[in-house]
Amino acid sequence: MTKTNFTRSCLMASAAIAACMMSAEIAYAADAPATVEAAPEPDAESPDAAGYGLTDITVTATKRETNLQQTPIAISVLSTQALEDRHVQSLYDLADGAVPSLRVATFEARQSALTVGIRGIVPLDANQPAREQGVGIYIDGVYLGRQHGLNAGLFDVERIEVLKGPQGTLFGRNTEGGALSIVTRAPSGEFGGRMSAGMGNYGAYNGDVHIDLPEYKGFSLKLDAVKQYQGATTKNPMAGQTGWNYYDRQGFRAAVRWQPTDNITNDFAYDVAKDQNSPFYSQLLNFNPNGCVAGTQAASPNCHLPGTAYTALTGTVRPPLPGVVVNGDSRMKTADIGVPQQPSVDKTHGFTNNLKWTISPQIELRSITAWRGVTATQWDNSGGAHRPPVVNLTAACTAAAPCAFSRYSLADLRQNQFSQELQAVGTVGPIDYVAGLYYFNEHVSDDAATPSSIGAVAVLNGAGAVTGANYVPIPYCTANTPLFVGAAVNGCSIDRASEVWSKSYSVYGQATWNATDAIHLTVGGRYTHDKKRGVLHFSRNVNYDATPPAASVGYQPLDQSWNRFNPMATLAFDATENVHLYAKYATGYRAGGASSRTSNYQQFNPEDIKSYEVGFKSDFFNHKARLNVAGYIMDRKNSQIDISSIQFVSGSSFNNLVTINAPGNTKIRGIEADLTVNPVQGLTLSASYAYTYTKIPPVQIAAATGLTPAVYQNFYIVFTPRNAASGAADYVVPVTDSGVKLRFHIDGNYAQATQAFDQFATKADASFIVNGRIALADIPVGSGNNRFTISAWARNLFDKQYVFRRDPSNSLPAAPTTSVTTGSIANVIGDYGNFNAPRTFGVEASVKF
């Protein structure tokens, strides 16, 4: 479908549906009996006199408080109640698809770093210090520079706003796909609070405390504390070692509001959190699925993945080790071979200061100052015996010299950032405006090693033939010891160590001209200057600081700057009091960087995006139904993609991930719809749908000598289902006149199968997850407004199993590379992947006072 046809279709569909909404509104009014005396007209934005109907939702997507329905941006909002009903404790709990166009996934199998995407902007490897995310994550207006630490326990969240589409004007760089804005509850200045405690299966327990202290001489204090624990869902047979899919989170936050005068409000907050977790278990899903044989691929024509056509690579197919289980059908409750596994540890802390000075009813000045820090220590042995190195078990594997396997991925990351933003928000006649200045400064360093952690010792019969194996731990990098110490640690080769300094400066402005009561024209722009410096300290255990790398490696430190102007324009039309249409043009960009996984610190350029969107928002049937629809076209230039590349250093080669820019335009097309209905008092039904089409142009790959014609590699946008949907039903039943009520909630979330790696056509599984909660709420306790609630909840209620991440790279002698070469790479074993979390359930009690 061409851009013109798609736009025409979206416009026609929007106009038709909007006309139906207006007709329904007129018809509803016309159906009222003419002979009945007219009752006082209810407020246009409130439920009707019957006592039920959909209420307003307030958002701050335009840097001012506005009604969601009157804001010409595609936004989904998760309220406090919605988060409670879905038992959302951290951002990863949104991975089931509560918002269909928002995709949350682990990086690799690790809960310690999350990949967050919106509308098909989902980077595969944003785990590197010099690589940026494609969706901005904000807490109380503060941008978080790294994906590490994002899975910490959530504090007292008032709402989560999901802004869809480029937000480059008001939110800046790295918001190509949109922004996820977390808004916490501010101090109220009145004594009160909430405490809750719960327990569940897998030894889970949780508790949180939120206390508001009364205002004193203009100061109001609020304290929040949270604790969340869950035992491993896949057990580790090795004694004393952590299992998989375990977490232990805790955090504390103090917020102080100072209001010295009626027109000045200063909110200061400090938070600290610790998240210990282990990755999801990586199972061997099949063995040699492509029928590879020893020797060249030419001898086995089926030995290649869809989208690849390499025939000159050679490899060895090795059988799984004794005891290794091939299981692609179900989630393993206990690993087949025990391996060393320690919890990864993320520690985050920082302060935020938000100052608002209302000079007059027409202008408010704001200052947002923040400093944040993250330290992350990664321990990932989820693959165990299921991924290279693959042992060739022979009599040579002895107790004195065990054959090493079980790659243990270890890494440290240290980050700190400072940001300062100044805003002016005001109104001059018919014009509403926002203007601002922004500064961001970040320093990140990391290091990594991948030692083998287990050794295989062959068991021989009397004739000297191998009949089995024993497995013994072998030394690896010591726990709690920084890896980057200028030399190998306990014999562990340092794969990489890098350091990056980034600065960003921007000035932005946006103005809305309210031409009439019904027509609103918004234009805006943001100018950004980014500067990034970076160095490699180590690569493949070569100390680049002490020994300048050989010229053949081609290493160059990163020292780049980029300038961008990102304009936007929106035309909004209030067709009726409750039907709002808009057309929007927006742009965004993601900064460039360098890949620390490569020996030459290979650099890549920024990517840019243009978006064209039309949509409408409507309330009808007297605010008992709400339908919002948006259709969009996005064209992304110089897409940053990740591909395995053969690197050469110190006379040897290795295969690793590198980021490159795809030529041409990546096409992203989509439609989103959100429907909410309140048909009878107490019952709310909601449904959301997202269709997302993506296409990256094929990338020409440098072929090995003698291979013709040139190879074109297909690429895919990861974790982006073509079709995704979510639905929920909430029913509130009054029990007593004192306000006690029963609350019933159930939601279902579907996502079509999609790729988990951008260079493989192989897809993970489709998913359908159901969550539920029932609560007896607001039971009076003692005198005053004290209320008690007890609830039972379940996530993945029907215990559905699906592979959310499938890696086919070990089903071939070598993964597709940017420099296809002949050679022998002995890694053929099979696909490995990760199943979703099993059913979890529990009970929780809370009291509000």
GROMACS .gro file of C-alpha atoms in nm, residues 103-456:
model
  354
  103ARG     CA    1   0.616  -0.366   2.380
  104VAL     CA    2   0.832  -0.444   2.683
  105ALA     CA    3   1.086  -0.727   2.668
  106THR     CA    4   1.398  -0.844   2.842
  107PHE     CA    5   1.736  -0.778   2.682
  108GLU     CA    6   1.853  -1.130   2.600
  109ALA     CA    7   1.691  -1.332   2.882
  110ARG     CA    8   1.782  -1.076   3.149
  111GLN     CA    9   1.537  -0.895   3.371
  112SER     CA   10   1.819  -0.658   3.470
  113ALA     CA   11   1.779  -0.455   3.148
  114LEU     CA   12   1.457  -0.395   2.959
  115THR     CA   13   1.387  -0.323   2.594
  116VAL     CA   14   1.094  -0.082   2.557
  117GLY     CA   15   0.933  -0.008   2.220
  118ILE     CA   16   0.632   0.179   2.082
  119ARG     CA   17   0.496   0.165   1.727
  120GLY     CA   18   0.773  -0.055   1.593
  121ILE     CA   19   1.063   0.149   1.733
  122VAL     CA   20   1.227  -0.131   1.931
  123PRO     CA   21   1.608  -0.147   1.944
  124LEU     CA   22   1.751  -0.498   1.979
  125ASP     CA   23   2.077  -0.404   2.152
  126ALA     CA   24   2.039  -0.080   2.346
  127ASN     CA   25   2.244  -0.244   2.621
  128GLN     CA   26   2.566  -0.071   2.509
  129PRO     CA   27   2.691   0.252   2.670
  130ALA     CA   28   2.717   0.436   2.337
  131ARG     CA   29   2.377   0.320   2.206
  132GLU     CA   30   2.052   0.505   2.271
  133GLN     CA   31   1.698   0.386   2.322
  134GLY     CA   32   1.422   0.460   2.073
  135VAL     CA   33   1.154   0.534   2.334
  136GLY     CA   34   1.208   0.789   2.609
  137ILE     CA   35   1.138   0.674   2.965
  138TYR     CA   36   1.050   0.953   3.208
  139ILE     CA   37   0.979   0.963   3.581
  140ASP     CA   38   0.816   1.287   3.693
  141GLY     CA   39   0.950   1.461   3.385
  142VAL     CA   40   1.307   1.331   3.414
  143TYR     CA   41   1.454   1.136   3.122
  144LEU     CA   42   1.632   0.809   3.211
  145GLY     CA   43   1.936   0.760   2.994
  146ARG     CA   44   1.987   0.383   3.031
  147GLN     CA   45   1.765   0.077   3.013
  148HIS     CA   46   1.945  -0.066   3.317
  149GLY     CA   47   1.752  -0.039   3.639
  150LEU     CA   48   1.417   0.007   3.461
  151ASN     CA   49   1.278  -0.307   3.625
  152ALA     CA   50   1.303  -0.174   3.978
  153GLY     CA   51   0.990  -0.189   4.191
  154LEU     CA   52   0.744   0.090   4.116
  155PHE     CA   53   0.672   0.341   4.391
  156ASP     CA   54   0.336   0.507   4.452
  157VAL     CA   55   0.239   0.561   4.087
  158GLU     CA   56  -0.051   0.791   4.008
  159ARG     CA   57  -0.056   0.698   3.640
  160ILE     CA   58   0.157   0.583   3.348
  161GLU     CA   59   0.112   0.776   3.023
  162VAL     CA   60   0.209   0.605   2.697
  163LEU     CA   61   0.260   0.872   2.431
  164LYS     CA   62   0.261   0.712   2.084
  165GLY     CA   63   0.454   0.844   1.789
  166PRO     CA   64   0.755   1.079   1.772
  167GLN     CA   65   0.767   1.327   2.059
  168GLY     CA   66   1.080   1.507   1.941
  169THR     CA   67   0.950   1.860   1.993
  170LEU     CA   68   0.858   1.857   2.361
  171PHE     CA   69   1.050   1.550   2.479
  172GLY     CA   70   1.363   1.559   2.262
  173ARG     CA   71   1.599   1.301   2.117
  174ASN     CA   72   1.548   0.928   2.147
  175THR     CA   73   1.168   0.956   2.147
  176GLU     CA   74   1.113   0.833   1.790
  177GLY     CA   75   0.855   0.577   1.885
  178GLY     CA   76   0.711   0.777   2.169
  179ALA     CA   77   0.755   0.826   2.539
  180LEU     CA   78   0.657   0.638   2.852
  181SER     CA   79   0.594   0.883   3.133
  182ILE     CA   80   0.558   0.763   3.492
  183VAL     CA   81   0.390   1.011   3.724
  184THR     CA   82   0.420   0.948   4.099
  185ARG     CA   83   0.181   1.073   4.366
  186ALA     CA   84   0.291   1.401   4.522
  187PRO     CA   85   0.266   1.491   4.894
  188SER     CA   86  -0.086   1.600   4.986
  189GLY     CA   87  -0.008   1.796   5.301
  190GLU     CA   88  -0.271   1.599   5.492
  191PHE     CA   89  -0.207   1.309   5.725
  192GLY     CA   90  -0.289   0.977   5.565
  193GLY     CA   91  -0.143   0.681   5.388
  194ARG     CA   92  -0.170   0.329   5.264
  195MET     CA   93  -0.004   0.005   5.368
  196SER     CA   94  -0.030  -0.329   5.194
  197ALA     CA   95   0.114  -0.677   5.228
  198GLY     CA   96   0.071  -0.991   5.024
  199MET     CA   97   0.199  -1.338   4.954
  200GLY     CA   98   0.184  -1.579   4.661
  201ASN     CA   99   0.320  -1.893   4.504
  202TYR     CA  100   0.690  -1.949   4.441
  203GLY     CA  101   0.748  -1.814   4.790
  204ALA     CA  102   0.648  -1.465   4.679
  205TYR     CA  103   0.572  -1.183   4.918
  206ASN     CA  104   0.539  -0.810   4.882
  207GLY     CA  105   0.471  -0.505   5.090
  208ASP     CA  106   0.461  -0.131   5.051
  209VAL     CA  107   0.408   0.166   5.278
  210HIS     CA  108   0.305   0.516   5.174
  211ILE     CA  109   0.271   0.782   5.442
  212ASP     CA  110   0.167   1.145   5.401
  213LEU     CA  111   0.252   1.377   5.688
  214PRO     CA  112   0.057   1.695   5.758
  215GLU     CA  113   0.180   2.023   5.617
  216TYR     CA  114   0.399   2.227   5.854
  217LYS     CA  115   0.497   2.584   5.776
  218GLY     CA  116   0.463   2.525   5.404
  219PHE     CA  117   0.642   2.187   5.401
  220SER     CA  118   0.467   1.856   5.325
  221LEU     CA  119   0.648   1.521   5.348
  222LYS     CA  120   0.561   1.189   5.187
  223LEU     CA  121   0.748   0.862   5.243
  224ASP     CA  122   0.729   0.551   5.024
  225ALA     CA  123   0.886   0.210   5.077
  226VAL     CA  124   0.844  -0.105   4.868
  227LYS     CA  125   0.952  -0.468   4.893
  228GLN     CA  126   0.889  -0.740   4.630
  229TYR     CA  127   1.020  -1.097   4.629
  230GLN     CA  128   0.963  -1.406   4.418
  231GLY     CA  129   1.155  -1.732   4.426
  232ALA     CA  130   1.289  -1.896   4.112
  233THR     CA  131   1.035  -2.053   3.877
  234THR     CA  132   1.300  -2.282   3.725
  235LYS     CA  133   1.518  -2.453   3.984
  236ASN     CA  134   1.894  -2.486   3.959
  237PRO     CA  135   2.021  -2.837   4.047
  238MET     CA  136   2.358  -2.698   4.157
  239ALA     CA  137   2.357  -2.658   4.534
  240GLY     CA  138   2.385  -2.306   4.667
  241GLN     CA  139   2.314  -2.141   4.331
  242THR     CA  140   2.022  -1.920   4.230
  243GLY     CA  141   1.752  -2.054   4.004
  244TRP     CA  142   1.598  -1.866   3.713
  245ASN     CA  143   1.327  -1.598   3.699
  246TYR     CA  144   1.391  -1.491   4.056
  247TYR     CA  145   1.372  -1.135   4.185
  248ASP     CA  146   1.416  -0.947   4.510
  249ARG     CA  147   1.338  -0.575   4.489
  250GLN     CA  148   1.334  -0.307   4.750
  251GLY     CA  149   1.327   0.070   4.745
  252PHE     CA  150   1.266   0.388   4.940
  253ARG     CA  151   1.153   0.733   4.833
  254ALA     CA  152   1.111   1.059   5.022
  255ALA     CA  153   0.928   1.354   4.866
  256VAL     CA  154   0.902   1.703   5.010
  257ARG     CA  155   0.667   1.970   4.879
  258TRP     CA  156   0.741   2.330   4.977
  259GLN     CA  157   0.480   2.599   4.914
  260PRO     CA  158   0.611   2.924   5.061
  261THR     CA  159   0.339   3.121   4.878
  262ASP     CA  160   0.022   3.044   4.688
  263ASN     CA  161   0.198   3.074   4.352
  264ILE     CA  162   0.524   2.885   4.422
  265THR     CA  163   0.548   2.505   4.453
  266ASN     CA  164   0.877   2.320   4.489
  267ASP     CA  165   0.877   1.938   4.483
  268PHE     CA  166   1.199   1.765   4.588
  269ALA     CA  167   1.232   1.385   4.586
  270TYR     CA  168   1.509   1.138   4.655
  271ASP     CA  169   1.483   0.768   4.579
  272VAL     CA  170   1.704   0.464   4.613
  273ALA     CA  171   1.629   0.112   4.489
  274LYS     CA  172   1.794  -0.227   4.462
  275ASP     CA  173   1.683  -0.502   4.226
  276GLN     CA  174   1.835  -0.849   4.248
  277ASN     CA  175   1.718  -1.087   3.978
  278SER     CA  176   1.811  -1.380   3.762
  279PRO     CA  177   1.738  -1.430   3.391
  280PHE     CA  178   1.473  -1.650   3.238
  281TYR     CA  179   1.601  -2.003   3.171
  282SER     CA  180   1.716  -2.064   2.812
  283GLN     CA  181   1.604  -2.407   2.698
  284LEU     CA  182   1.730  -2.609   2.402
  285LEU     CA  183   1.414  -2.612   2.192
  286ASN     CA  184   1.530  -2.853   1.922
  287PHE     CA  185   1.841  -3.025   1.794
  288ASN     CA  186   1.992  -2.949   1.452
  289PRO     CA  187   1.655  -2.837   1.306
  290ASN     CA  188   1.802  -2.753   0.965
  291GLY     CA  189   1.958  -3.095   0.909
  292CYS     CA  190   2.316  -2.972   0.894
  293VAL     CA  191   2.593  -3.224   0.835
  294ALA     CA  192   2.964  -3.204   0.899
  295GLY     CA  193   3.149  -3.023   0.621
  296THR     CA  194   3.039  -2.735   0.400
  297GLN     CA  195   2.682  -2.622   0.380
  298ALA     CA  196   2.690  -2.703   0.011
  299ALA     CA  197   2.675  -3.067   0.119
  300SER     CA  198   2.354  -2.994   0.310
  301PRO     CA  199   2.136  -2.753   0.109
  302ASN     CA  200   1.878  -2.715   0.387
  303CYS     CA  201   2.138  -2.597   0.634
  304HIS     CA  202   2.044  -2.231   0.631
  305LEU     CA  203   1.780  -2.013   0.789
  306PRO     CA  204   1.506  -1.826   0.605
  307GLY     CA  205   1.649  -1.504   0.466
  308THR     CA  206   2.003  -1.640   0.437
  309ALA     CA  207   2.182  -1.803   0.148
  310TYR     CA  208   2.537  -1.874   0.256
  311THR     CA  209   2.687  -2.195   0.119
  312ALA     CA  210   3.061  -2.170   0.182
  313LEU     CA  211   3.063  -2.194   0.561
  314THR     CA  212   3.167  -2.515   0.727
  315GLY     CA  213   3.086  -2.650   1.068
  316THR     CA  214   3.062  -2.952   1.293
  317VAL     CA  215   2.740  -3.091   1.433
  318ARG     CA  216   2.787  -3.214   1.787
  319PRO     CA  217   2.533  -3.410   1.988
  320PRO     CA  218   2.403  -3.265   2.315
  321LEU     CA  219   2.596  -3.358   2.625
  322PRO     CA  220   2.468  -3.646   2.838
  323GLY     CA  221   2.181  -3.523   3.054
  324VAL     CA  222   2.090  -3.230   2.827
  325VAL     CA  223   1.716  -3.223   2.761
  326VAL     CA  224   1.574  -3.106   2.428
  327ASN     CA  225   1.237  -2.951   2.511
  328GLY     CA  226   1.054  -2.707   2.289
  329ASP     CA  227   0.707  -2.791   2.418
  330SER     CA  228   0.697  -2.681   2.779
  331ARG     CA  229   0.866  -2.468   3.039
  332MET     CA  230   1.122  -2.661   3.243
  333LYS     CA  231   1.062  -2.657   3.617
  334THR     CA  232   1.414  -2.776   3.691
  335ALA     CA  233   1.720  -2.724   3.471
  336ASP     CA  234   1.875  -3.034   3.320
  337ILE     CA  235   2.231  -2.947   3.429
  338GLY     CA  236   2.310  -2.728   3.727
  339VAL     CA  237   2.541  -2.435   3.662
  340PRO     CA  238   2.677  -2.142   3.863
  341GLN     CA  239   2.421  -1.861   3.872
  342GLN     CA  240   2.429  -1.555   4.093
  343PRO     CA  241   2.171  -1.278   4.103
  344SER     CA  242   2.229  -0.977   3.885
  345VAL     CA  243   2.215  -0.660   4.092
  346ASP     CA  244   2.088  -0.320   3.979
  347LYS     CA  245   2.117  -0.024   4.213
  348THR     CA  246   1.958   0.309   4.127
  349HIS     CA  247   1.940   0.634   4.315
  350GLY     CA  248   1.887   1.000   4.244
  351PHE     CA  249   1.712   1.323   4.324
  352THR     CA  250   1.465   1.540   4.137
  353ASN     CA  251   1.366   1.899   4.204
  354ASN     CA  252   1.060   2.044   4.030
  355LEU     CA  253   0.999   2.414   4.082
  356LYS     CA  254   0.683   2.588   3.956
  357TRP     CA  255   0.629   2.962   3.980
  358THR     CA  256   0.293   3.090   3.862
  359ILE     CA  257   0.370   3.453   3.785
  360SER     CA  258   0.015   3.521   3.672
  361PRO     CA  259  -0.283   3.322   3.546
  362GLN     CA  260  -0.129   3.356   3.199
  363ILE     CA  261   0.226   3.231   3.261
  364GLU     CA  262   0.406   2.970   3.470
  365LEU     CA  263   0.783   2.920   3.488
  366ARG     CA  264   0.924   2.577   3.571
  367SER     CA  265   1.260   2.426   3.650
  368ILE     CA  266   1.332   2.049   3.653
  369THR     CA  267   1.671   1.957   3.797
  370ALA     CA  268   1.780   1.596   3.836
  371TRP     CA  269   2.080   1.377   3.905
  372ARG     CA  270   2.061   0.999   3.880
  373GLY     CA  271   2.299   0.707   3.900
  374VAL     CA  272   2.287   0.337   3.810
  375THR     CA  273   2.526   0.054   3.889
  376ALA     CA  274   2.445  -0.281   3.734
  377THR     CA  275   2.628  -0.610   3.783
  378GLN     CA  276   2.520  -0.880   3.543
  379TRP     CA  277   2.541  -1.256   3.603
  380ASP     CA  278   2.376  -1.450   3.320
  381ASN     CA  279   2.424  -1.824   3.292
  382SER     CA  280   2.077  -1.891   3.155
  383GLY     CA  281   2.205  -2.086   2.855
  384GLY     CA  282   2.396  -2.348   3.051
  385ALA     CA  283   2.477  -2.643   2.825
  386HIS     CA  284   2.242  -2.517   2.553
  387ARG     CA  285   2.464  -2.270   2.373
  388PRO     CA  286   2.829  -2.249   2.263
  389PRO     CA  287   3.089  -2.337   2.351
  390VAL     CA  288   2.967  -2.688   2.269
  391VAL     CA  289   3.180  -2.966   2.413
  392ASN     CA  290   3.303  -3.253   2.201
  393LEU     CA  291   3.291  -3.515   2.476
  394THR     CA  292   3.585  -3.754   2.440
  395ALA     CA  293   3.818  -3.949   2.665
  396ALA     CA  294   4.037  -3.638   2.666
  397CYS     CA  295   3.784  -3.469   2.898
  398THR     CA  296   3.937  -3.576   3.230
  399ALA     CA  297   3.914  -3.464   3.591
  400ALA     CA  298   4.255  -3.305   3.555
  401ALA     CA  299   4.152  -3.127   3.236
  402PRO     CA  300   3.772  -3.103   3.212
  403CYS     CA  301   3.627  -2.979   2.883
  404ALA     CA  302   3.484  -2.633   2.953
  405PHE     CA  303   3.136  -2.514   2.855
  406SER     CA  304   2.843  -2.311   2.997
  407ARG     CA  305   2.917  -1.953   2.891
  408TYR     CA  306   2.871  -1.721   3.190
  409SER     CA  307   2.796  -1.367   3.072
  410LEU     CA  308   2.934  -1.124   3.329
  411ALA     CA  309   2.926  -0.746   3.303
  412ASP     CA  310   2.945  -0.429   3.505
  413LEU     CA  311   2.787  -0.097   3.410
  414ARG     CA  312   2.821   0.233   3.592
  415GLN     CA  313   2.620   0.538   3.486
  416ASN     CA  314   2.540   0.880   3.618
  417GLN     CA  315   2.348   1.162   3.458
  418PHE     CA  316   2.257   1.521   3.526
  419SER     CA  317   1.979   1.712   3.355
  420GLN     CA  318   1.839   2.062   3.377
  421GLU     CA  319   1.525   2.183   3.204
  422LEU     CA  320   1.366   2.529   3.208
  423GLN     CA  321   1.010   2.576   3.083
  424ALA     CA  322   0.771   2.861   3.027
  425VAL     CA  323   0.407   2.759   2.991
  426GLY     CA  324   0.151   3.025   2.923
  427THR     CA  325  -0.128   3.185   2.725
  428VAL     CA  326  -0.137   3.506   2.523
  429GLY     CA  327  -0.483   3.580   2.390
  430PRO     CA  328  -0.588   3.285   2.172
  431ILE     CA  329  -0.241   3.129   2.181
  432ASP     CA  330  -0.123   2.866   2.429
  433TYR     CA  331   0.252   2.815   2.426
  434VAL     CA  332   0.533   2.608   2.575
  435ALA     CA  333   0.899   2.706   2.546
  436GLY     CA  334   1.203   2.552   2.703
  437LEU     CA  335   1.575   2.492   2.736
  438TYR     CA  336   1.725   2.150   2.810
  439TYR     CA  337   2.068   2.021   2.910
  440PHE     CA  338   2.171   1.657   2.962
  441ASN     CA  339   2.511   1.521   3.069
  442GLU     CA  340   2.584   1.148   3.100
  443HIS     CA  341   2.887   0.935   3.182
  444VAL     CA  342   2.878   0.558   3.133
  445SER     CA  343   3.143   0.288   3.163
  446ASP     CA  344   3.112  -0.087   3.125
  447ASP     CA  345   3.316  -0.406   3.106
  448ALA     CA  346   3.230  -0.767   3.029
  449ALA     CA  347   3.370  -1.118   3.032
  450THR     CA  348   3.229  -1.452   2.918
  451PRO     CA  349   3.417  -1.732   3.094
  452SER     CA  350   3.312  -2.095   3.085
  453SER     CA  351   3.180  -2.204   3.424
  454ILE     CA  352   3.136  -2.584   3.400
  455GLY     CA  353   3.366  -2.864   3.294
  456ALA     CA  354   3.263  -3.200   3.150
   0.00000   0.00000   0.00000
